[in-house]
Amino acid sequence: MALKDKVFEKLNHAFGHFISGQTLAEDFGVSRNAVWKAVKALEQDGVDVESVHNRGYRLNPNALVKSRIESVIPDGIKLFLMRRTDSTNSEAKRLLAGGFCGTGLVVADEQTGGRGRLGRSFYSPPGSGVYMSLIIKPGFGISDAVFITTAASVAVVRAIEKLTDKKPQIKWVNDIYIHDKKVCGILTEAVTDFESGSVESVVIGIGINLYSEAIPDEIKNIAAGLDDESVNRTELIGAVITELSVVLSDLKHADFMEEYREHSLVTGKKITYTHGSMSGEGIVTGIDDFGGLTVETEHGEITLRSGEISVRLGMDR
Ligand code: BTN
Protein backbone atom coordinates (compact mmCIF):
# COMPACT_ATOMS: atom_id res chain seq x y z
CA MET A 1 0.00 0.00 0.00
CA ALA A 2 1.35 3.44 -0.93
CA LEU A 3 2.30 5.71 1.98
CA LYS A 4 -0.44 8.21 1.07
CA ASP A 5 -3.06 5.45 1.37
CA LYS A 6 -1.71 4.35 4.75
CA VAL A 7 -1.77 7.97 5.94
CA PHE A 8 -5.32 8.33 4.64
CA GLU A 9 -6.45 5.19 6.51
CA LYS A 10 -4.95 6.45 9.73
CA LEU A 11 -6.48 9.93 9.38
CA ASN A 12 -9.80 8.47 8.34
CA HIS A 13 -9.82 6.24 11.41
CA ALA A 14 -9.10 9.19 13.68
CA PHE A 15 -11.71 11.22 11.77
CA GLY A 16 -11.78 14.77 13.03
CA HIS A 17 -8.85 14.34 15.45
CA PHE A 18 -5.34 15.52 14.77
CA ILE A 19 -2.39 13.13 14.44
CA SER A 20 1.06 14.67 14.56
CA GLY A 21 3.47 14.32 11.65
CA GLN A 22 5.92 12.75 14.13
CA THR A 23 3.44 10.02 15.15
CA LEU A 24 2.63 9.21 11.52
CA ALA A 25 6.35 9.14 10.64
CA GLU A 26 7.09 6.77 13.54
CA ASP A 27 4.09 4.53 12.80
CA PHE A 28 5.17 4.04 9.21
CA GLY A 29 8.94 4.15 9.76
CA VAL A 30 9.45 7.10 7.41
CA SER A 31 10.62 10.70 7.75
CA ARG A 32 8.28 13.59 8.60
CA ASN A 33 9.07 14.98 5.18
CA ALA A 34 7.79 11.77 3.58
CA VAL A 35 4.56 12.14 5.58
CA TRP A 36 4.23 15.75 4.43
CA LYS A 37 4.66 14.63 0.79
CA ALA A 38 2.05 11.90 1.29
CA VAL A 39 -0.39 14.50 2.64
CA LYS A 40 0.25 16.75 -0.36
CA ALA A 41 -0.42 13.78 -2.67
CA LEU A 42 -3.72 13.14 -0.84
CA GLU A 43 -4.69 16.77 -1.28
CA GLN A 44 -3.98 16.46 -4.99
CA ASP A 45 -6.38 13.52 -5.03
CA GLY A 46 -9.02 15.86 -3.65
CA VAL A 47 -8.86 14.71 -0.01
CA ASP A 48 -9.49 17.61 2.35
CA VAL A 49 -6.65 17.40 4.90
CA GLU A 50 -6.15 20.16 7.44
CA SER A 51 -2.58 20.74 8.63
CA VAL A 52 -2.07 22.85 11.73
CA HIS A 53 1.31 23.80 13.10
CA ASN A 54 2.14 21.95 16.35
CA ARG A 55 -0.95 19.75 16.08
CA GLY A 56 -0.44 17.78 12.88
CA TYR A 57 -2.93 16.57 10.33
CA ARG A 58 -6.59 15.63 10.32
CA LEU A 59 -9.29 15.02 7.80
CA ASN A 60 -11.57 18.00 7.75
CA PRO A 61 -14.57 16.72 9.80
CA ASN A 62 -16.81 18.14 7.12
CA ALA A 63 -14.97 16.38 4.32
CA LEU A 64 -16.98 14.01 2.18
CA VAL A 65 -15.17 10.67 2.11
CA LYS A 66 -16.73 7.80 0.17
CA SER A 67 -16.01 5.04 2.70
CA ARG A 68 -17.33 7.23 5.55
CA ILE A 69 -20.59 7.97 3.80
CA GLU A 70 -20.99 4.33 2.81
CA SER A 71 -20.65 3.35 6.46
CA VAL A 72 -23.60 5.55 7.53
CA ILE A 73 -26.17 4.86 4.81
CA PRO A 74 -28.32 1.72 4.68
CA ASP A 75 -26.94 -1.30 2.81
CA GLY A 76 -27.94 -1.71 -0.80
CA ILE A 77 -27.64 1.95 -1.75
CA LYS A 78 -24.91 2.59 -4.32
CA LEU A 79 -23.07 5.83 -3.60
CA PHE A 80 -21.89 8.23 -6.30
CA LEU A 81 -19.74 10.89 -4.65
CA MET A 82 -18.72 13.89 -6.71
CA ARG A 83 -16.61 16.90 -5.98
CA ARG A 84 -18.62 19.12 -8.28
CA THR A 85 -21.59 18.67 -10.58
CA ASP A 86 -24.23 20.89 -12.11
CA SER A 87 -27.04 19.28 -10.11
CA THR A 88 -27.18 15.95 -8.27
CA ASN A 89 -30.77 15.53 -9.53
CA SER A 90 -29.58 15.97 -13.12
CA GLU A 91 -26.67 13.62 -12.44
CA ALA A 92 -29.11 11.04 -11.05
CA LYS A 93 -31.25 11.33 -14.16
CA ARG A 94 -28.18 10.91 -16.37
CA LEU A 95 -27.30 7.75 -14.43
CA LEU A 96 -30.81 6.42 -15.03
CA ALA A 97 -30.63 7.31 -18.72
CA GLY A 98 -27.29 5.47 -18.85
CA GLY A 99 -28.92 2.28 -17.56
CA PHE A 100 -28.45 2.49 -13.78
CA CYS A 101 -31.27 0.49 -12.32
CA GLY A 102 -30.69 0.12 -8.59
CA THR A 103 -31.13 2.31 -5.55
CA GLY A 104 -28.51 5.03 -5.67
CA LEU A 105 -27.38 8.13 -3.88
CA VAL A 106 -25.60 10.98 -5.65
CA VAL A 107 -23.77 13.34 -3.28
CA ALA A 108 -21.78 16.40 -4.32
CA ASP A 109 -19.59 18.83 -2.44
CA GLU A 110 -20.70 21.61 -4.79
CA GLN A 111 -23.40 22.18 -7.40
CA THR A 112 -22.89 24.71 -10.15
CA GLY A 113 -26.52 24.61 -11.29
CA GLY A 114 -28.51 23.41 -8.26
CA ARG A 115 -32.21 23.35 -9.14
CA GLY A 116 -35.24 24.14 -7.01
CA ARG A 117 -38.98 23.82 -7.54
CA LEU A 118 -40.77 25.91 -10.15
CA GLY A 119 -37.60 26.51 -12.14
CA ARG A 120 -35.78 28.26 -9.32
CA SER A 121 -32.10 27.77 -8.56
CA PHE A 122 -30.61 26.39 -5.35
CA TYR A 123 -27.39 28.08 -4.29
CA SER A 124 -24.87 25.31 -3.56
CA PRO A 125 -21.35 26.56 -2.80
CA PRO A 126 -18.57 24.03 -2.03
CA GLY A 127 -18.31 22.64 1.49
CA SER A 128 -21.33 24.60 2.75
CA GLY A 129 -24.21 22.23 2.43
CA VAL A 130 -25.53 18.75 1.85
CA TYR A 131 -26.53 18.35 -1.79
CA MET A 132 -27.78 14.90 -2.57
CA SER A 133 -30.28 12.92 -4.63
CA LEU A 134 -31.67 9.52 -3.79
CA ILE A 135 -32.73 7.35 -6.74
CA ILE A 136 -35.46 4.86 -5.95
CA LYS A 137 -37.45 2.40 -7.98
CA PRO A 138 -40.80 2.91 -6.29
CA GLY A 139 -42.51 -0.38 -7.10
CA PHE A 140 -45.85 1.29 -6.41
CA GLY A 141 -48.46 3.22 -8.30
CA ILE A 142 -48.43 6.93 -8.93
CA SER A 143 -51.09 7.41 -6.22
CA ASP A 144 -48.52 6.54 -3.53
CA ALA A 145 -45.96 8.78 -5.20
CA VAL A 146 -47.81 11.83 -3.85
CA PHE A 147 -46.57 10.87 -0.40
CA ILE A 148 -42.91 10.84 -1.37
CA THR A 149 -42.54 14.56 -1.01
CA THR A 150 -44.26 14.69 2.37
CA ALA A 151 -42.29 11.63 3.51
CA ALA A 152 -39.01 13.29 2.53
CA SER A 153 -39.86 16.42 4.56
CA VAL A 154 -40.57 14.30 7.63
CA ALA A 155 -37.28 12.41 7.14
CA VAL A 156 -35.30 15.67 7.10
CA VAL A 157 -37.15 16.97 10.17
CA ARG A 158 -36.44 13.75 12.07
CA ALA A 159 -32.75 13.82 11.10
CA ILE A 160 -32.32 17.44 12.22
CA GLU A 161 -34.11 16.73 15.50
CA LYS A 162 -31.95 13.66 16.06
CA LEU A 163 -28.67 15.51 15.56
CA THR A 164 -29.41 18.97 16.95
CA ASP A 165 -31.68 20.68 19.46
CA LYS A 166 -33.25 22.79 16.68
CA LYS A 167 -36.99 22.82 16.09
CA PRO A 168 -37.46 22.44 12.32
CA GLN A 169 -40.84 23.16 10.74
CA ILE A 170 -42.26 22.28 7.34
CA LYS A 171 -43.55 24.96 5.02
CA TRP A 172 -45.98 23.21 2.70
CA VAL A 173 -45.11 21.43 0.51
CA ASN A 174 -41.58 20.54 1.39
CA ASP A 175 -39.37 23.36 2.55
CA ILE A 176 -37.79 22.99 5.97
CA TYR A 177 -37.58 26.12 8.09
CA ILE A 178 -35.83 26.94 11.34
CA HIS A 179 -36.64 30.24 13.10
CA ASP A 180 -38.77 31.28 10.12
CA LYS A 181 -35.94 30.86 7.58
CA LYS A 182 -35.52 28.16 4.98
CA VAL A 183 -32.64 25.77 5.67
CA CYS A 184 -33.59 22.95 3.31
CA GLY A 185 -35.37 22.47 0.02
CA ILE A 186 -36.52 19.26 -1.59
CA LEU A 187 -37.02 18.64 -5.29
CA THR A 188 -38.66 15.33 -6.21
CA GLU A 189 -38.66 14.32 -9.85
CA ALA A 190 -40.27 11.30 -11.45
CA VAL A 191 -38.65 9.56 -14.39
CA THR A 192 -41.32 7.92 -16.50
CA ASP A 193 -41.04 5.07 -18.93
CA PHE A 194 -41.51 6.56 -22.38
CA GLU A 195 -43.44 3.53 -23.71
CA SER A 196 -45.81 2.81 -20.83
CA GLY A 197 -45.94 6.26 -19.23
CA SER A 198 -45.51 4.63 -15.80
CA VAL A 199 -43.15 5.96 -13.11
CA GLU A 200 -39.87 4.07 -13.53
CA SER A 201 -37.81 5.83 -10.91
CA VAL A 202 -38.06 8.74 -8.56
CA VAL A 203 -35.21 11.12 -7.78
CA ILE A 204 -35.50 12.80 -4.39
CA GLY A 205 -33.15 15.79 -4.28
CA ILE A 206 -32.38 17.31 -0.91
CA GLY A 207 -30.37 20.46 -0.27
CA ILE A 208 -29.53 21.51 3.28
CA ASN A 209 -27.65 24.75 3.99
CA LEU A 210 -25.07 24.36 6.73
CA TYR A 211 -23.90 27.89 7.43
CA SER A 212 -25.84 31.15 7.38
CA GLU A 213 -22.64 33.02 6.59
CA ALA A 214 -22.48 31.23 3.22
CA ILE A 215 -25.96 32.47 2.24
CA PRO A 216 -25.85 35.37 -0.26
CA ASP A 217 -26.89 38.72 1.21
CA GLU A 218 -29.88 39.11 -1.10
CA ILE A 219 -31.61 36.03 0.38
CA LYS A 220 -30.37 36.28 3.98
CA ASN A 221 -33.82 37.49 5.09
CA ILE A 222 -35.48 34.26 3.94
CA ALA A 223 -32.76 31.56 4.05
CA ALA A 224 -30.34 30.37 6.70
CA GLY A 225 -28.05 27.49 7.57
CA LEU A 226 -28.34 24.80 10.20
CA ASP A 227 -25.58 26.64 12.07
CA ASP A 228 -24.59 23.77 14.32
CA GLU A 229 -20.85 23.21 14.35
CA SER A 230 -21.28 19.89 16.12
CA VAL A 231 -22.95 18.34 13.07
CA ASN A 232 -20.87 17.23 10.11
CA ARG A 233 -22.14 16.49 6.63
CA THR A 234 -21.50 12.74 6.83
CA GLU A 235 -23.69 12.37 9.92
CA LEU A 236 -26.38 14.50 8.36
CA ILE A 237 -26.39 12.47 5.14
CA GLY A 238 -26.52 9.25 7.19
CA ALA A 239 -29.38 10.45 9.39
CA VAL A 240 -31.48 11.81 6.49
CA ILE A 241 -31.03 8.77 4.25
CA THR A 242 -31.70 6.37 7.13
CA GLU A 243 -34.90 8.22 8.07
CA LEU A 244 -35.86 8.49 4.42
CA SER A 245 -35.56 4.71 4.03
CA VAL A 246 -37.84 4.27 7.05
CA VAL A 247 -40.56 6.63 5.83
CA LEU A 248 -40.40 5.36 2.26
CA SER A 249 -41.10 1.86 3.52
CA ASP A 250 -44.31 3.21 5.10
CA LEU A 251 -45.75 4.98 2.06
CA LYS A 252 -48.82 2.71 1.95
CA HIS A 253 -49.93 3.62 5.47
CA ALA A 254 -48.38 7.10 5.51
CA ASP A 255 -48.21 7.05 9.31
CA PHE A 256 -45.81 9.99 9.09
CA MET A 257 -48.64 12.35 8.04
CA GLU A 258 -49.39 13.15 11.68
CA GLU A 259 -45.77 14.16 12.21
CA TYR A 260 -45.95 16.28 9.06
CA ARG A 261 -49.01 18.10 10.46
CA GLU A 262 -47.39 18.61 13.86
CA HIS A 263 -44.44 20.34 12.19
CA SER A 264 -46.48 22.47 9.84
CA LEU A 265 -45.28 26.06 9.78
CA VAL A 266 -48.36 27.37 8.02
CA THR A 267 -51.35 25.88 9.85
CA GLY A 268 -53.45 28.72 11.29
CA LYS A 269 -51.58 31.30 9.23
CA LYS A 270 -52.81 33.69 6.59
CA ILE A 271 -51.34 32.83 3.21
CA THR A 272 -51.49 33.82 -0.42
CA TYR A 273 -51.50 30.98 -2.91
CA THR A 274 -50.92 30.50 -6.60
CA HIS A 275 -51.93 27.41 -8.47
CA GLY A 276 -51.57 27.68 -12.22
CA SER A 277 -53.41 30.84 -13.20
CA MET A 278 -55.45 30.80 -9.97
CA SER A 279 -54.39 32.81 -6.95
CA GLY A 280 -55.96 34.06 -3.76
CA GLU A 281 -55.73 34.47 -0.01
CA GLY A 282 -56.93 32.49 2.94
CA ILE A 283 -56.24 30.94 6.31
CA VAL A 284 -54.68 27.47 6.41
CA THR A 285 -56.98 25.15 8.34
CA GLY A 286 -54.93 21.97 8.03
CA ILE A 287 -53.36 19.27 5.89
CA ASP A 288 -55.47 16.39 4.64
CA ASP A 289 -54.50 12.70 4.59
CA PHE A 290 -53.04 13.07 1.10
CA GLY A 291 -50.83 16.04 1.90
CA GLY A 292 -53.27 18.59 0.43
CA LEU A 293 -53.41 21.99 2.11
CA THR A 294 -56.89 23.01 3.24
CA VAL A 295 -57.45 26.75 3.09
CA GLU A 296 -60.45 28.78 4.23
CA THR A 297 -61.02 31.47 1.62
CA GLU A 298 -63.77 34.04 1.22
CA HIS A 299 -65.41 31.61 -1.24
CA GLY A 300 -65.30 28.66 1.17
CA GLU A 301 -62.76 25.94 1.89
CA ILE A 302 -60.43 24.79 -0.90
CA THR A 303 -57.73 22.12 -0.96
CA LEU A 304 -54.45 22.85 -2.70
CA ARG A 305 -52.73 19.75 -4.05
CA SER A 306 -49.82 21.57 -5.66
CA GLY A 307 -48.75 25.10 -6.35
CA GLU A 308 -47.02 27.64 -4.22
CA ILE A 309 -47.92 29.55 -1.09
CA SER A 310 -46.37 32.49 0.64
CA VAL A 311 -46.86 33.29 4.26
CA ARG A 312 -46.09 36.33 6.39
CA LEU A 313 -43.87 34.69 8.99
CA GLY A 314 -43.81 35.76 12.59
CA MET A 315 -47.51 36.81 12.39
CA ASP A 316 -50.62 34.82 13.22
CA ARG A 317 -53.85 35.31 11.29
C1 BTN B 1 -36.41 24.10 -3.59
O1 BTN B 1 -35.96 24.84 -2.72
O2 BTN B 1 -37.33 24.47 -4.32
C2 BTN B 1 -35.83 22.73 -3.75
C3 BTN B 1 -34.33 22.73 -3.69
C4 BTN B 1 -33.74 21.36 -3.90
C5 BTN B 1 -32.23 21.42 -3.91
C6 BTN B 1 -31.63 20.06 -3.99
S1 BTN B 1 -29.89 20.12 -3.77
C7 BTN B 1 -29.73 18.49 -4.31
C8 BTN B 1 -30.68 18.32 -5.47
N1 BTN B 1 -30.06 18.75 -6.70
C9 BTN B 1 -30.67 19.80 -7.23
O3 BTN B 1 -30.34 20.38 -8.28
N2 BTN B 1 -31.70 20.17 -6.46
C10 BTN B 1 -31.83 19.31 -5.30
XYZ file of C-alpha atoms and ligand atoms in Angstrom:
333
model
C 0.000 0.000 0.000
C 1.349 3.437 -0.930
C 2.302 5.714 1.978
C -0.442 8.214 1.072
C -3.061 5.446 1.370
C -1.706 4.353 4.748
C -1.769 7.970 5.941
C -5.319 8.333 4.642
C -6.454 5.190 6.513
C -4.949 6.453 9.730
C -6.478 9.931 9.381
C -9.796 8.472 8.344
C -9.820 6.239 11.413
C -9.098 9.189 13.684
C -11.714 11.221 11.772
C -11.783 14.773 13.029
C -8.854 14.340 15.451
C -5.335 15.524 14.771
C -2.393 13.134 14.438
C 1.065 14.674 14.563
C 3.466 14.322 11.654
C 5.923 12.754 14.127
C 3.438 10.021 15.145
C 2.633 9.214 11.517
C 6.349 9.141 10.641
C 7.088 6.771 13.541
C 4.088 4.529 12.802
C 5.169 4.044 9.209
C 8.940 4.148 9.759
C 9.451 7.101 7.408
C 10.617 10.705 7.748
C 8.276 13.588 8.595
C 9.071 14.975 5.183
C 7.794 11.767 3.575
C 4.560 12.141 5.581
C 4.231 15.750 4.430
C 4.658 14.632 0.792
C 2.050 11.902 1.292
C -0.393 14.498 2.640
C 0.252 16.747 -0.365
C -0.423 13.777 -2.667
C -3.715 13.138 -0.836
C -4.689 16.773 -1.282
C -3.977 16.464 -4.991
C -6.384 13.523 -5.033
C -9.023 15.855 -3.646
C -8.858 14.706 -0.012
C -9.488 17.614 2.346
C -6.651 17.401 4.901
C -6.147 20.164 7.443
C -2.578 20.743 8.632
C -2.069 22.850 11.735
C 1.310 23.801 13.100
C 2.139 21.955 16.345
C -0.949 19.751 16.084
C -0.438 17.784 12.883
C -2.934 16.572 10.332
C -6.590 15.628 10.320
C -9.289 15.017 7.797
C -11.570 17.999 7.749
C -14.566 16.716 9.796
C -16.814 18.136 7.123
C -14.970 16.378 4.316
C -16.984 14.011 2.185
C -15.172 10.673 2.114
C -16.728 7.804 0.174
C -16.008 5.044 2.704
C -17.334 7.228 5.553
C -20.593 7.975 3.804
C -20.988 4.330 2.808
C -20.651 3.354 6.459
C -23.604 5.555 7.528
C -26.173 4.862 4.806
C -28.320 1.717 4.684
C -26.937 -1.301 2.809
C -27.945 -1.712 -0.800
C -27.638 1.955 -1.750
C -24.907 2.592 -4.322
C -23.069 5.826 -3.604
C -21.892 8.227 -6.304
C -19.740 10.888 -4.648
C -18.719 13.888 -6.714
C -16.610 16.903 -5.980
C -18.617 19.123 -8.277
C -21.594 18.671 -10.581
C -24.230 20.889 -12.112
C -27.036 19.277 -10.109
C -27.184 15.954 -8.271
C -30.771 15.526 -9.528
C -29.576 15.971 -13.123
C -26.669 13.619 -12.438
C -29.112 11.037 -11.047
C -31.255 11.330 -14.162
C -28.182 10.907 -16.374
C -27.299 7.753 -14.427
C -30.812 6.418 -15.026
C -30.633 7.307 -18.720
C -27.294 5.468 -18.845
C -28.918 2.281 -17.563
C -28.446 2.490 -13.777
C -31.269 0.490 -12.320
C -30.688 0.117 -8.586
C -31.134 2.305 -5.547
C -28.505 5.032 -5.672
C -27.381 8.134 -3.884
C -25.602 10.981 -5.646
C -23.774 13.337 -3.280
C -21.779 16.396 -4.321
C -19.593 18.832 -2.444
C -20.697 21.609 -4.795
C -23.401 22.185 -7.398
C -22.893 24.708 -10.154
C -26.520 24.606 -11.289
C -28.509 23.406 -8.263
C -32.212 23.349 -9.140
C -35.235 24.136 -7.007
C -38.984 23.820 -7.539
C -40.770 25.909 -10.150
C -37.597 26.512 -12.140
C -35.779 28.260 -9.316
C -32.097 27.768 -8.556
C -30.610 26.395 -5.352
C -27.387 28.080 -4.290
C -24.871 25.307 -3.558
C -21.345 26.559 -2.801
C -18.566 24.026 -2.032
C -18.311 22.641 1.493
C -21.331 24.595 2.750
C -24.210 22.226 2.432
C -25.532 18.754 1.847
C -26.535 18.352 -1.791
C -27.784 14.900 -2.574
C -30.282 12.917 -4.628
C -31.669 9.518 -3.790
C -32.727 7.353 -6.738
C -35.456 4.859 -5.947
C -37.454 2.401 -7.982
C -40.796 2.906 -6.291
C -42.512 -0.382 -7.103
C -45.852 1.286 -6.409
C -48.464 3.218 -8.300
C -48.433 6.933 -8.930
C -51.087 7.413 -6.220
C -48.522 6.543 -3.534
C -45.962 8.781 -5.197
C -47.813 11.833 -3.854
C -46.573 10.871 -0.404
C -42.905 10.839 -1.372
C -42.544 14.565 -1.010
C -44.258 14.688 2.368
C -42.287 11.627 3.509
C -39.008 13.291 2.526
C -39.857 16.417 4.556
C -40.572 14.301 7.627
C -37.282 12.408 7.144
C -35.302 15.668 7.096
C -37.151 16.968 10.174
C -36.437 13.750 12.075
C -32.747 13.819 11.103
C -32.317 17.441 12.221
C -34.113 16.730 15.496
C -31.950 13.660 16.062
C -28.668 15.509 15.564
C -29.412 18.972 16.949
C -31.681 20.677 19.458
C -33.247 22.786 16.683
C -36.987 22.816 16.086
C -37.464 22.439 12.325
C -40.844 23.161 10.735
C -42.263 22.283 7.341
C -43.546 24.956 5.018
C -45.977 23.206 2.702
C -45.106 21.434 0.507
C -41.584 20.537 1.387
C -39.366 23.358 2.555
C -37.792 22.994 5.967
C -37.581 26.117 8.088
C -35.829 26.942 11.341
C -36.635 30.241 13.097
C -38.767 31.278 10.116
C -35.935 30.862 7.584
C -35.518 28.159 4.978
C -32.642 25.774 5.667
C -33.591 22.948 3.314
C -35.373 22.474 0.016
C -36.518 19.259 -1.586
C -37.023 18.638 -5.293
C -38.659 15.334 -6.207
C -38.663 14.324 -9.855
C -40.272 11.295 -11.451
C -38.648 9.562 -14.391
C -41.317 7.917 -16.499
C -41.044 5.066 -18.933
C -41.514 6.555 -22.383
C -43.439 3.526 -23.709
C -45.812 2.812 -20.827
C -45.938 6.262 -19.232
C -45.508 4.629 -15.799
C -43.150 5.956 -13.113
C -39.868 4.074 -13.535
C -37.810 5.827 -10.915
C -38.060 8.737 -8.559
C -35.214 11.121 -7.782
C -35.497 12.799 -4.389
C -33.151 15.785 -4.284
C -32.384 17.313 -0.911
C -30.371 20.460 -0.275
C -29.528 21.513 3.285
C -27.653 24.747 3.995
C -25.070 24.356 6.725
C -23.899 27.886 7.433
C -25.842 31.147 7.382
C -22.642 33.017 6.591
C -22.481 31.233 3.222
C -25.958 32.472 2.242
C -25.850 35.369 -0.257
C -26.889 38.724 1.209
C -29.883 39.109 -1.097
C -31.611 36.028 0.378
C -30.366 36.277 3.980
C -33.818 37.493 5.092
C -35.477 34.256 3.940
C -32.760 31.557 4.049
C -30.342 30.365 6.702
C -28.052 27.491 7.573
C -28.338 24.799 10.203
C -25.578 26.643 12.073
C -24.593 23.770 14.325
C -20.847 23.215 14.348
C -21.277 19.887 16.123
C -22.950 18.337 13.074
C -20.871 17.232 10.108
C -22.139 16.488 6.630
C -21.497 12.740 6.826
C -23.686 12.373 9.921
C -26.380 14.496 8.361
C -26.391 12.468 5.143
C -26.522 9.248 7.186
C -29.382 10.446 9.386
C -31.476 11.810 6.492
C -31.027 8.773 4.251
C -31.698 6.371 7.127
C -34.896 8.221 8.066
C -35.859 8.488 4.422
C -35.560 4.708 4.030
C -37.838 4.271 7.048
C -40.564 6.634 5.833
C -40.399 5.364 2.261
C -41.095 1.859 3.518
C -44.307 3.205 5.097
C -45.751 4.979 2.061
C -48.816 2.707 1.955
C -49.927 3.621 5.473
C -48.377 7.102 5.510
C -48.206 7.055 9.308
C -45.814 9.995 9.094
C -48.643 12.349 8.038
C -49.391 13.152 11.681
C -45.765 14.160 12.206
C -45.953 16.281 9.062
C -49.006 18.102 10.464
C -47.391 18.613 13.861
C -44.438 20.336 12.194
C -46.480 22.474 9.841
C -45.279 26.062 9.781
C -48.359 27.367 8.018
C -51.353 25.885 9.847
C -53.451 28.716 11.286
C -51.579 31.303 9.234
C -52.809 33.685 6.585
C -51.343 32.834 3.206
C -51.485 33.818 -0.424
C -51.497 30.983 -2.911
C -50.922 30.500 -6.597
C -51.932 27.415 -8.469
C -51.575 27.677 -12.221
C -53.408 30.838 -13.203
C -55.448 30.797 -9.968
C -54.392 32.808 -6.949
C -55.959 34.059 -3.755
C -55.730 34.473 -0.012
C -56.929 32.488 2.940
C -56.241 30.940 6.306
C -54.682 27.471 6.412
C -56.984 25.154 8.341
C -54.927 21.971 8.026
C -53.357 19.270 5.886
C -55.467 16.388 4.644
C -54.499 12.703 4.586
C -53.041 13.067 1.099
C -50.835 16.039 1.904
C -53.271 18.589 0.429
C -53.414 21.993 2.110
C -56.890 23.013 3.236
C -57.451 26.752 3.094
C -60.451 28.785 4.232
C -61.023 31.465 1.615
C -63.769 34.045 1.223
C -65.408 31.615 -1.241
C -65.302 28.658 1.168
C -62.758 25.942 1.886
C -60.425 24.793 -0.902
C -57.731 22.125 -0.960
C -54.448 22.850 -2.702
C -52.726 19.747 -4.049
C -49.823 21.565 -5.656
C -48.755 25.104 -6.353
C -47.015 27.642 -4.224
C -47.916 29.551 -1.091
C -46.369 32.489 0.640
C -46.863 33.290 4.263
C -46.087 36.330 6.393
C -43.869 34.690 8.992
C -43.814 35.765 12.589
C -47.514 36.809 12.390
C -50.621 34.822 13.223
C -53.845 35.310 11.292
C -36.407 24.100 -3.587
O -35.956 24.837 -2.723
O -37.328 24.467 -4.322
C -35.834 22.725 -3.748
C -34.333 22.734 -3.686
C -33.737 21.362 -3.897
C -32.233 21.423 -3.911
C -31.632 20.055 -3.995
S -29.887 20.122 -3.765
C -29.731 18.494 -4.312
C -30.677 18.320 -5.473
N -30.058 18.747 -6.702
C -30.672 19.804 -7.228
O -30.336 20.377 -8.277
N -31.701 20.172 -6.456
C -31.829 19.312 -5.297
